[in-house]
Coordinates of C-alpha atoms and ligand atoms in Angstrom, one line a residue:
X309 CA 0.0 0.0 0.0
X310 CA 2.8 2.6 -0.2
X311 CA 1.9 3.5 -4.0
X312 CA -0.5 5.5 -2.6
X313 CA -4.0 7.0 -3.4
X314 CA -2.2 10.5 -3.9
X315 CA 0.5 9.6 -6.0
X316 CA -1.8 8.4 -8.3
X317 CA -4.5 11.6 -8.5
X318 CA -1.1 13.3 -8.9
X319 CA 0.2 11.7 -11.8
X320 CA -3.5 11.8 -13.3
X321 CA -3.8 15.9 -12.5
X322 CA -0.4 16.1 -13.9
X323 CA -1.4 15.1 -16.9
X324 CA -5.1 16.8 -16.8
X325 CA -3.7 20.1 -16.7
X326 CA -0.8 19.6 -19.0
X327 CA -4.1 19.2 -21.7
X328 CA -5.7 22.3 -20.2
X329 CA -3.4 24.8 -19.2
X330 CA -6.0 27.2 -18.5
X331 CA -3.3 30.8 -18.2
X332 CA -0.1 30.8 -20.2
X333 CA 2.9 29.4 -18.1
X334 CA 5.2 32.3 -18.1
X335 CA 6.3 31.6 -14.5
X336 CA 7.1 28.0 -15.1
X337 CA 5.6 24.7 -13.0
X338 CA 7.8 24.0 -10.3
X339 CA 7.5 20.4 -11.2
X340 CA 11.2 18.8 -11.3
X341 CA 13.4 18.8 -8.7
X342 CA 16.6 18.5 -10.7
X343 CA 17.4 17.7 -14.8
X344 CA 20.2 16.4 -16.1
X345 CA 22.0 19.0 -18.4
X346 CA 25.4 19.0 -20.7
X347 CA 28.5 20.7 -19.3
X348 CA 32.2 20.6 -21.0
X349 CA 32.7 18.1 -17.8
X350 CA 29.7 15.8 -19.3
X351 CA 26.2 15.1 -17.5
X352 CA 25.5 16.8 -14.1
X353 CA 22.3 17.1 -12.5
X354 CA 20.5 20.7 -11.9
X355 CA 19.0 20.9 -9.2
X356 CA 15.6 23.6 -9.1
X357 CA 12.9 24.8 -6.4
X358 CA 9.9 22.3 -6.8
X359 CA 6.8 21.4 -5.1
X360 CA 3.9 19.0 -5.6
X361 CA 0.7 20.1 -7.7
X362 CA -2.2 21.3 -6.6
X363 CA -4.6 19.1 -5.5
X364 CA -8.0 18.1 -3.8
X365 CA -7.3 18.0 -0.1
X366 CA -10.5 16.8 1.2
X367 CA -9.4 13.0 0.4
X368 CA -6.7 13.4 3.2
X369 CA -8.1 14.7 6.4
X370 CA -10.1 13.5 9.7
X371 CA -13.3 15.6 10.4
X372 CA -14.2 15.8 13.8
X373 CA -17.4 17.6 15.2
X374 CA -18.2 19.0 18.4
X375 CA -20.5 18.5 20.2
X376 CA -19.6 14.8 19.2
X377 CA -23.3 13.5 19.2
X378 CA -24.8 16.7 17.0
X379 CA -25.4 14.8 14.0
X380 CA -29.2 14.0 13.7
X381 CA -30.8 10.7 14.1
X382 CA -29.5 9.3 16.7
X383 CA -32.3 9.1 18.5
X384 CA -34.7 9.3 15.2
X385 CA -35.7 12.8 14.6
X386 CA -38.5 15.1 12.4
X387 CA -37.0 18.1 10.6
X388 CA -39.0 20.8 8.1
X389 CA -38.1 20.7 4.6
X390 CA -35.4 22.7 3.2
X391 CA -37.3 25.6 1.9
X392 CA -40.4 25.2 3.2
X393 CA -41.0 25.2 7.2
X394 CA -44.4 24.2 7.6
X395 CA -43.6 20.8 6.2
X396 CA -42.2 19.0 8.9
X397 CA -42.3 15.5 8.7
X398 CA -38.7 14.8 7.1
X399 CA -37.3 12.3 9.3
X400 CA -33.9 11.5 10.3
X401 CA -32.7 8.2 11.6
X402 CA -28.8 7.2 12.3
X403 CA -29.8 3.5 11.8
X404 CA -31.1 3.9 8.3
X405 CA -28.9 4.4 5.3
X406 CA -31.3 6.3 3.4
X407 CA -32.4 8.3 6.3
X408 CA -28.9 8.5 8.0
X409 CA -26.4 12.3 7.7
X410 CA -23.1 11.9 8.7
X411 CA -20.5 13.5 8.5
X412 CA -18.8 11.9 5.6
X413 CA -21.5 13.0 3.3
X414 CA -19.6 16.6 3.4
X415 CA -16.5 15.0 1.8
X416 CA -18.1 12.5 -1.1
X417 CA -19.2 12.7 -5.1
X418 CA -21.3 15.7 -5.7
X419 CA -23.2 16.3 -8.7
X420 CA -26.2 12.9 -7.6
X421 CA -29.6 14.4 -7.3
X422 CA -30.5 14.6 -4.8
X423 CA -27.3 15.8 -2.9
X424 CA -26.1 13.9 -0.4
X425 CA -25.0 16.0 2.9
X426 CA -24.5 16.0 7.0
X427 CA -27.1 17.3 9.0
X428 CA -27.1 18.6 12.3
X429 CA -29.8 17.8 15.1
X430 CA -32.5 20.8 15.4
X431 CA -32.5 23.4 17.4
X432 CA -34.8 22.2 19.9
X433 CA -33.4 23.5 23.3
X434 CA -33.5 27.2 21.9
X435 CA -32.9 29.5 23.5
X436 CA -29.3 28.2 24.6
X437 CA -27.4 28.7 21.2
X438 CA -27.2 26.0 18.5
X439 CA -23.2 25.9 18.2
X440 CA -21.1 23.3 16.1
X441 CA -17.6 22.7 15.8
X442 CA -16.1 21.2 12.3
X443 CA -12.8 20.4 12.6
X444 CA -10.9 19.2 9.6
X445 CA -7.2 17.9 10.2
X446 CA -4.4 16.8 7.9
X447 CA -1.9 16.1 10.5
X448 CA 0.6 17.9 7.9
X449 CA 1.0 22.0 6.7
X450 CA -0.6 22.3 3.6
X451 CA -0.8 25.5 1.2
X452 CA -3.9 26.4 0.5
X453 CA -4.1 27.5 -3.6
X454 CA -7.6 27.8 -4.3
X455 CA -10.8 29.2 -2.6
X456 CA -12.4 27.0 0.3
X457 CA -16.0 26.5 -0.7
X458 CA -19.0 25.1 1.9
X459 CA -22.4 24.5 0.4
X460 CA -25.0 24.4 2.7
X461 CA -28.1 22.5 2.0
X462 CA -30.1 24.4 4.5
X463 CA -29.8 28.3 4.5
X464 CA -26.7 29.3 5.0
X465 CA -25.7 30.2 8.8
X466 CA -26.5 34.0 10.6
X467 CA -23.4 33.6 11.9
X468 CA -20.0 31.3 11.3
X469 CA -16.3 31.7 12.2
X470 CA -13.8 30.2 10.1
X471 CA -10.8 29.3 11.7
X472 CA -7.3 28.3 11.3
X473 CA -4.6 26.3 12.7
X474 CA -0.8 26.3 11.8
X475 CA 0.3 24.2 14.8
X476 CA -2.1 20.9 14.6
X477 CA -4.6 22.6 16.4
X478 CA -2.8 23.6 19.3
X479 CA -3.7 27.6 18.8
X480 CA -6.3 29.1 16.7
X481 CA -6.7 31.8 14.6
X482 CA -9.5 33.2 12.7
X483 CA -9.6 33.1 9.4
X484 CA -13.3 35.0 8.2
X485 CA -16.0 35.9 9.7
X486 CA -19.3 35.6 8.9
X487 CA -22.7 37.0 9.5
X488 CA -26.2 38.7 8.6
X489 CA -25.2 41.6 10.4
X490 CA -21.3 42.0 11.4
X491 CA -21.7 44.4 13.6
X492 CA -24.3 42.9 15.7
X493 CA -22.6 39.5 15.8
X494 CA -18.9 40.4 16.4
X495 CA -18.9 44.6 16.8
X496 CA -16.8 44.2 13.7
X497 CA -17.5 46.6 10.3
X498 CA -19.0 44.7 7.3
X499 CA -16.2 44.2 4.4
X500 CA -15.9 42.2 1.5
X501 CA -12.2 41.1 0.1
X502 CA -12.6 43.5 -2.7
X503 CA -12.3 46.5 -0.2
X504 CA -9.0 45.1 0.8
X505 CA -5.3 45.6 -1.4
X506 CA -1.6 44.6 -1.2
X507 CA -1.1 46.4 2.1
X508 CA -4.1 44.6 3.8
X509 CA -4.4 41.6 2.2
X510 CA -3.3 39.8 5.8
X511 CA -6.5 41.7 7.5
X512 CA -9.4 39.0 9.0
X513 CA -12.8 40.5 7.3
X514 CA -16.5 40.1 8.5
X515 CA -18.8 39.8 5.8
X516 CA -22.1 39.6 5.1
X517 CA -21.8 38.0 1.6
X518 CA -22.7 34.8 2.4
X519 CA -25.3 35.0 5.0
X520 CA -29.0 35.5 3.5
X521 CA -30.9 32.7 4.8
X522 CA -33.7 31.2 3.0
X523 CA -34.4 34.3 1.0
X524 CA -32.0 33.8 -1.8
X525 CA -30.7 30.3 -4.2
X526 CA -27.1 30.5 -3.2
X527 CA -26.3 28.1 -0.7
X528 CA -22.2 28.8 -1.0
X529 CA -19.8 30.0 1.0
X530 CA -16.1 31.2 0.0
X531 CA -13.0 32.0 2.1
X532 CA -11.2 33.7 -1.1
X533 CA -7.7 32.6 -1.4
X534 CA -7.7 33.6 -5.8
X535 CA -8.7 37.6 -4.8
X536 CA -6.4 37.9 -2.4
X537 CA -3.9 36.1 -4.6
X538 CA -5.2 38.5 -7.5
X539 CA -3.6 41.6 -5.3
X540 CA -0.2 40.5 -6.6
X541 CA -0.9 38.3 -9.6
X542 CA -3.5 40.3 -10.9
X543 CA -7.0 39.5 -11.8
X544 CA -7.0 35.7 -13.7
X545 CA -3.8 35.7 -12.1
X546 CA -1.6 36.4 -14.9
X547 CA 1.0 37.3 -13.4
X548 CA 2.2 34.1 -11.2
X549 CA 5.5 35.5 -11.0
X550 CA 4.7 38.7 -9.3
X551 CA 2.4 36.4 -6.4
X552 CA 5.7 33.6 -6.2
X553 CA 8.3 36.7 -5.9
X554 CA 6.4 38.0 -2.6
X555 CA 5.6 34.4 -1.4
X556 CA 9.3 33.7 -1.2
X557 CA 9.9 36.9 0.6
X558 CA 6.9 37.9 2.6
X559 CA 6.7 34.6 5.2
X560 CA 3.8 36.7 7.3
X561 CA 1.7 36.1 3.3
X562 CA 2.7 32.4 2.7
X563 CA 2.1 32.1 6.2
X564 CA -1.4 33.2 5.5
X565 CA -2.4 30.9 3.4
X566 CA -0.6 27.8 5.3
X567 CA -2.7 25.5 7.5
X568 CA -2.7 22.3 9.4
X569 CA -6.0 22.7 10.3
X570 CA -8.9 24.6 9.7
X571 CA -12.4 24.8 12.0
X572 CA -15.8 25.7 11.0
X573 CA -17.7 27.2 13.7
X574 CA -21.3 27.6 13.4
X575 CA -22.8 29.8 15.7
X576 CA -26.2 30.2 14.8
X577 CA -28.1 28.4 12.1
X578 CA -30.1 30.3 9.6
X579 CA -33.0 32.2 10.8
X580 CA -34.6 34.2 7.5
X581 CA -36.4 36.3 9.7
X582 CA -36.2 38.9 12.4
X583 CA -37.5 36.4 15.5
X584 CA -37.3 32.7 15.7
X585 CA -40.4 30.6 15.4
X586 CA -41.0 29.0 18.8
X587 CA -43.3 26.5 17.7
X588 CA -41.8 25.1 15.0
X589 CA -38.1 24.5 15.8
X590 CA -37.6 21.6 14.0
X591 CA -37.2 24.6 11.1
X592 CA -33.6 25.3 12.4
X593 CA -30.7 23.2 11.7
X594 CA -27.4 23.0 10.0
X595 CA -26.7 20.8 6.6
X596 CA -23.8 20.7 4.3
X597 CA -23.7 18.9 1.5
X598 CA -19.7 19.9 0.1
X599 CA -17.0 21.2 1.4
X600 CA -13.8 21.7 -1.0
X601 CA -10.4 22.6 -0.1
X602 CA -7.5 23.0 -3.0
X603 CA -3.8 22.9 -1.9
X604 CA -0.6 21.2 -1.9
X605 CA 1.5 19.6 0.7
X606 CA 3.9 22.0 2.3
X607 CA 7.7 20.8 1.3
X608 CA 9.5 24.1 1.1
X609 CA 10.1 23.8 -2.7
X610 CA 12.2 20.6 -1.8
X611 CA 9.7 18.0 -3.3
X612 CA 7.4 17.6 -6.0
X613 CA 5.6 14.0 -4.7
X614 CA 3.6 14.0 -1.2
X615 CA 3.0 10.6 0.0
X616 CA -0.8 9.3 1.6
X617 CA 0.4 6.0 3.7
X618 CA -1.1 4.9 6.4
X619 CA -3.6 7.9 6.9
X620 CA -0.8 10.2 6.8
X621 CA 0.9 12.5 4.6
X622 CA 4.3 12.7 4.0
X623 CA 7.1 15.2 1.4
X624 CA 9.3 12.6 -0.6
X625 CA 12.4 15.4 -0.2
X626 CA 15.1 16.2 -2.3
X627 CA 17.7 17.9 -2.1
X628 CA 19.4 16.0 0.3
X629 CA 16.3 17.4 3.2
X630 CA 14.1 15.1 5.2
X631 CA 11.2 15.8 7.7
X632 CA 7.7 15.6 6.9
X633 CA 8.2 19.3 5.3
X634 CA 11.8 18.5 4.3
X635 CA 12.3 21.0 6.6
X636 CA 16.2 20.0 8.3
X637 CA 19.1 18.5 5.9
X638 CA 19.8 15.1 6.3
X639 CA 22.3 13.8 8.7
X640 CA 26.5 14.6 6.7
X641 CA 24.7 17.3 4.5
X642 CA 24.7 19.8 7.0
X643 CA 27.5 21.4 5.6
X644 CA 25.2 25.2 5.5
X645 CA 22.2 25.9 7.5
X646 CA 19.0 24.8 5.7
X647 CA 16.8 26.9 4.1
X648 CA 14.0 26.5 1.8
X649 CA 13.7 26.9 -1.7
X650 CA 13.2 29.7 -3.9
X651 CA 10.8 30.6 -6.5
X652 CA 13.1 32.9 -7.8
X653 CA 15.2 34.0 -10.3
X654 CA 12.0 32.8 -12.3
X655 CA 11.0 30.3 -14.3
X656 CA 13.2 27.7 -12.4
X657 CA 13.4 28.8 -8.9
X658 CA 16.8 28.0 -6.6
X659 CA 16.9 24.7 -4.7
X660 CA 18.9 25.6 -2.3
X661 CA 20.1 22.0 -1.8
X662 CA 22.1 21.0 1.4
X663 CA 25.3 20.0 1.0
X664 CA 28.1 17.5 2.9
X665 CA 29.2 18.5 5.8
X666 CA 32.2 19.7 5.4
X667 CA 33.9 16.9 8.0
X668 CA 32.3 14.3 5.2
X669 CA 34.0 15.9 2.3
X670 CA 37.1 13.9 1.3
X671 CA 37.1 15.0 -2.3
X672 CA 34.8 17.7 -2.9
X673 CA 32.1 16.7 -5.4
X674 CA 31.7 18.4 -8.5
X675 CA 28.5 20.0 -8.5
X676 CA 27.4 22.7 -10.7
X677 CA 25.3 25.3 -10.5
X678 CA 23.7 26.8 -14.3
X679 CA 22.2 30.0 -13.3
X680 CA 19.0 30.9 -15.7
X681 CA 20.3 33.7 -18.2
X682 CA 17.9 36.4 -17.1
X683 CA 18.0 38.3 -19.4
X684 CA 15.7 36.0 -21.8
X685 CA 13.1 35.3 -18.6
X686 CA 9.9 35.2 -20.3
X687 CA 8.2 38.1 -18.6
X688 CA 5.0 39.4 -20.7
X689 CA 4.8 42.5 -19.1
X690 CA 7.8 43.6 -17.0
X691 CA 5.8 46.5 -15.5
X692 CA 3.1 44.3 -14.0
X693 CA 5.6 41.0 -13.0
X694 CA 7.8 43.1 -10.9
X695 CA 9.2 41.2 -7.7
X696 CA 12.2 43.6 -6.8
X697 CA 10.6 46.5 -7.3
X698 CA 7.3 47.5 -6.3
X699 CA 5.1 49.1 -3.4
X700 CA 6.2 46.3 -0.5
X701 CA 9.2 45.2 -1.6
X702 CA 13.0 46.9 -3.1
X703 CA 16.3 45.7 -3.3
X704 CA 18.3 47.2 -0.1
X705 CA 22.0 47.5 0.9
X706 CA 22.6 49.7 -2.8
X707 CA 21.0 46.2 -5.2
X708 CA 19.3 47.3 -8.2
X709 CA 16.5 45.7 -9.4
X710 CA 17.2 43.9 -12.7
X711 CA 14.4 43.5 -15.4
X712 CA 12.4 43.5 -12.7
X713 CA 12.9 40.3 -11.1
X714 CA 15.9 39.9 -9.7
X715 CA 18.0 42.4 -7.3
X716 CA 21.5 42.5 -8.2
X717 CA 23.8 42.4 -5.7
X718 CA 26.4 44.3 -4.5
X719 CA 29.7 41.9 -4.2
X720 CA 29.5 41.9 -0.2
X721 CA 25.6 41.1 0.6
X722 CA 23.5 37.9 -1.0
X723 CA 19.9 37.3 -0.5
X724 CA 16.9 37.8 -2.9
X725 CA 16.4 41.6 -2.1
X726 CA 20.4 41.8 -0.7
X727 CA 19.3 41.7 2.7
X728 CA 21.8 39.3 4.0
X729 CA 25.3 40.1 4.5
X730 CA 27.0 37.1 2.7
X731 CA 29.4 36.0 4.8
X732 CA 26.3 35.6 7.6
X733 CA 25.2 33.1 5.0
X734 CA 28.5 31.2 4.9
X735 CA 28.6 31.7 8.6
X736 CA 32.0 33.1 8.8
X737 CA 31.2 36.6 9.9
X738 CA 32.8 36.2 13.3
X739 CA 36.0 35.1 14.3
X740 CA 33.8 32.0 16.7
X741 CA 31.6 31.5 13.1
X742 CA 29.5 28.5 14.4
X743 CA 29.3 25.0 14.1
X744 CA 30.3 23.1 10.8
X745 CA 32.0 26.4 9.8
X746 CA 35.1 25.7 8.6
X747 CA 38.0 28.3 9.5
X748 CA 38.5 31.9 7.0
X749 CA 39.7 31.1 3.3
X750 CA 39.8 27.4 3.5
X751 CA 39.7 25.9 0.3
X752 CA 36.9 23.5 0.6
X753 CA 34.7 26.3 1.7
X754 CA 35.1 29.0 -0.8
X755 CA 35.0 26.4 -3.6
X756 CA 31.5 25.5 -2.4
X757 CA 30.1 28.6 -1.5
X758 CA 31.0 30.1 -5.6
X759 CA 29.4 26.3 -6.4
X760 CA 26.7 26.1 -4.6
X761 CA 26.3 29.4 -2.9
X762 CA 22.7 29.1 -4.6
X763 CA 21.1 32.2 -2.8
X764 CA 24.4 34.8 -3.9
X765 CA 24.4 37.4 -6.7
X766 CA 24.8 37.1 -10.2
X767 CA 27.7 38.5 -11.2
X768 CA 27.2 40.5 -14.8
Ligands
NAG2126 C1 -15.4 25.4 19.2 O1 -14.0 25.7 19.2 C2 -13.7 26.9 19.9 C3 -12.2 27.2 19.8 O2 -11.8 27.2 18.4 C4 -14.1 26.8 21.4 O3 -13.9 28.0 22.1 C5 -15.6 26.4 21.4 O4 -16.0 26.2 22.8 C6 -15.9 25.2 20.6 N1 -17.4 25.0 20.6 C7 -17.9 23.8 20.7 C8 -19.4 23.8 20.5 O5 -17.3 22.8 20.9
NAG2127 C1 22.3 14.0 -2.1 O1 23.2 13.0 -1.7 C2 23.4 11.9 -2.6 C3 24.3 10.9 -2.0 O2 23.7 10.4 -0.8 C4 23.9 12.4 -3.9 O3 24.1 11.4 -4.9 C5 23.0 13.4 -4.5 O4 23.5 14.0 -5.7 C6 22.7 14.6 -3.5 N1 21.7 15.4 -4.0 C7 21.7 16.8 -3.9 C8 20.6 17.5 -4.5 O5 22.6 17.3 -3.4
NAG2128 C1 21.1 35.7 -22.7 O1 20.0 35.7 -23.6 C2 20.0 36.7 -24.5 C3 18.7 36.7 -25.3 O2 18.3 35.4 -25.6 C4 21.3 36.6 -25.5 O3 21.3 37.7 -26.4 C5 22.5 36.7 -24.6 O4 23.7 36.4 -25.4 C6 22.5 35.6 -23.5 N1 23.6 35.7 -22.6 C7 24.3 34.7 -22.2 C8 25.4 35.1 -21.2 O5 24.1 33.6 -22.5

């Protein structure tokens, strides 16, 4: 079973989208780790950022609901029909498939008629609130790379917090809020996404989008990761490059959009009207028929396969990293402090691979690095794909920003904006420079910081 569920969908998305390519790929794919390529010395691998596609994330996590016995039917139950709440002799029973709402139903094949969906018990004890807890958990960061979408089968909730978690649930954060009225439910000031830019992108919104009740069709709500991705790309997200150049260096935004977790908290279930109906409770409830969430695993542009096995997901790292994130370099390639890849100097991205440590090197291996010829980046429209220079972000220490999306560096400081001093990078600052850090000028490490010093300048 280690030829997992994912792999597959992978290679079958893979191959989907290669058919489709909906934008053109100006940015490139991020989907190799390292090529082969021709040098005078022969064949040498090339080693490039990468990370897995993008992919349906709902077949990977573990739902858990709280209270743990809200779901209706157990005992049998009556409810009013969806749309109309003076019919109410709907039934439903835990015991019997047909009748039966659980949780799972959130998570399978749409598209049957009719839908298939979890149902909450009814609001039978009103006044004390009707409140539910939907937890969803991958047990792994994932990025999220598409809007998450709840339909609801009943009206959609007066009010509903969306939360996140980056620490397996440990701490929460919210994500959106929710409601009819915003400033009744959580004294905050209506907004929608489209009031927000670049500079407050990161800013957690009420709206009151989503929240009619029975009055209107729409049953959907959206946490909009594509607007807030269309601040930098720009609307249909044309400009990939400009979004992956302030992902690499903003970690507060790619931070934003990271989760291990995420928590639907309804608060209160859809009312349609100004006072509740006393006598017919069995009116109020919560159903959800679909709940999608896009995204990749999270393996710091060291891998381009994630792993399902045994209920769990796991980066297949390159790079010489390991860790469920290939987040550390691997035991003798700790020769520099890891660090993630890059998406930039676009199309290919910088792996940033770990190398030996240096007591491990005996002959230093030959590695090469190719850097891209920048010069003949595919950039549509320079003006709108600028990473080095633009409202949040400029080259520093004296850089200049080169065809907008690279800084070029003076000789002493490295980074992709020059922000690091580069000597800080080979840790040999300091007269004490650290562990692993070989002493000032030796041979083995100069030769491998002009190899493989992947993050340092271009030299023109
Ligand atoms: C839902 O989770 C929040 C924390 O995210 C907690 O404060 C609240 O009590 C939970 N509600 C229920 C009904 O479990
Ligand atoms: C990682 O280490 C192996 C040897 O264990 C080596 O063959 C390979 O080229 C290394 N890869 C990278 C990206 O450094
Ligand atoms: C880089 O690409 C441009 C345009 O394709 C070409 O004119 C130039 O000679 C190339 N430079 C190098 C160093 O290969």
């Amino acid at each position: 079973m280690y030829l997992s569920r994912f792999l597959s969908i992978h290679a079958l998305w893979v191959t989907v989208s290669s058919v489709m390519q909906p934008y053109p790929l100006v940015w490139g794919h991020y989907d190799l780790c390292k090529t082969q390529i021709y040098t005078e010395e022969g064949k040498v691998w090339d080693y490039m950022a990468c990370q897995p596609e993008s992919t349906d994330m709902t077949k990977y996590l573990k739902v858990k609901l709280d209270p743990p016995d809200i779901t209706c039917g157990d005992p049998p139950e009556t409810f009013c029909a969806m749309g109309n709440p003076y019919m109410c002799n709907n039934e439903c029973d835990a015991s019997t498939p047909e009748l039966a709402h659980p949780p799972e139903l959130m998570f399978d094949f749409e598209g049957r008629h009719p839908s298939t969906f979890w149902q909450s018990a009814t609001w039978k004890e009103y006044p004390k609130p009707l409140q539910v807890n939907i937890t969803l958990s991958w047990s792994k960061t994932i990025e999220l790379t598409d809007n998450i979408v709840i339909t609801f089968e009943s009206g959609r909730p007066d009010q509903m917090i969306l939360e996140k978690s980056l620490d397996y649930g440990r701490t929460w954060q919210p994500y959106q809020y929710y409601a009819t009225d915003c400033l009744d439910a959580f004294h905050m000031d209506p907004k929608s996404v489209k009031d927000l830019s670049q500079h407050t992108v990161l800013e957690i919104i009420c709206t009151e989008e989503y929240s009619t009740g029975y009055t209107t069709n729409s049953k959907i709500i959206h946490f909009e990761i594509k607007d807030r991705f269309a601040f930098f790309a720009g609307p249909r997200l044309r400009n990939m490059a400009s979004l992956y150049g302030q992902l690499d260096t903003t970690k507060k935004l790619r931070d934003f959009f990271t989760v291990t977790d995420l928590r639907i908290r309804l608060l209160r279930p859809a009312v349609g009207e100004i006072f509740v109906d006393e006598l017919h409770l069995a009116r109020y409830f919560y159903a959800i028929s679909d709940i999608k969430v896009r995204g990749r695993c999270k393996c710091n542009l060291h891998a381009t396969v994630c792993v399902y096995d045994n209920s769990k997901l796991t980066c297949e790292c390159e790079h010489n990293t390991t860790g469920p994130d290939c987040g550390k370099c691997k035991k003798n390639y700790q020769g520099r402090p890891w660090s993630p890849g890059s998406y930039l100097p676009i199309p290919k991205g910088t792996a940033n691979t770990c190398i030996p440590s240096i007591s491990s090197i005996g002959n230093p291996p030959k590695f090469n690095r190719i850097w891209p010829n920048i010069s003949s980046l595919e950039v549509s429209n320079p003006k709108q794909a600028n990473v080095c220079d633009n409202e949040l972000l400029h080259c520093q220490n004296g850089g200049t920003c080169h065809n907008n999306v690279r800084c070029l560096c003076p000789a002493a400081y490295t980074g992709i904006l020059c922000e690091k001093l580069r000597c800080e990078e080979a840790g040999s600052c300091g007269s004490d420079s650290g562990q692993g850090a070989p002493p000032h000028g030796s041979p083995a490490l100069l030769l491998l910081t002009t190899l493989l010093g992947s993050a340092s300048p271009l030299v023109f």
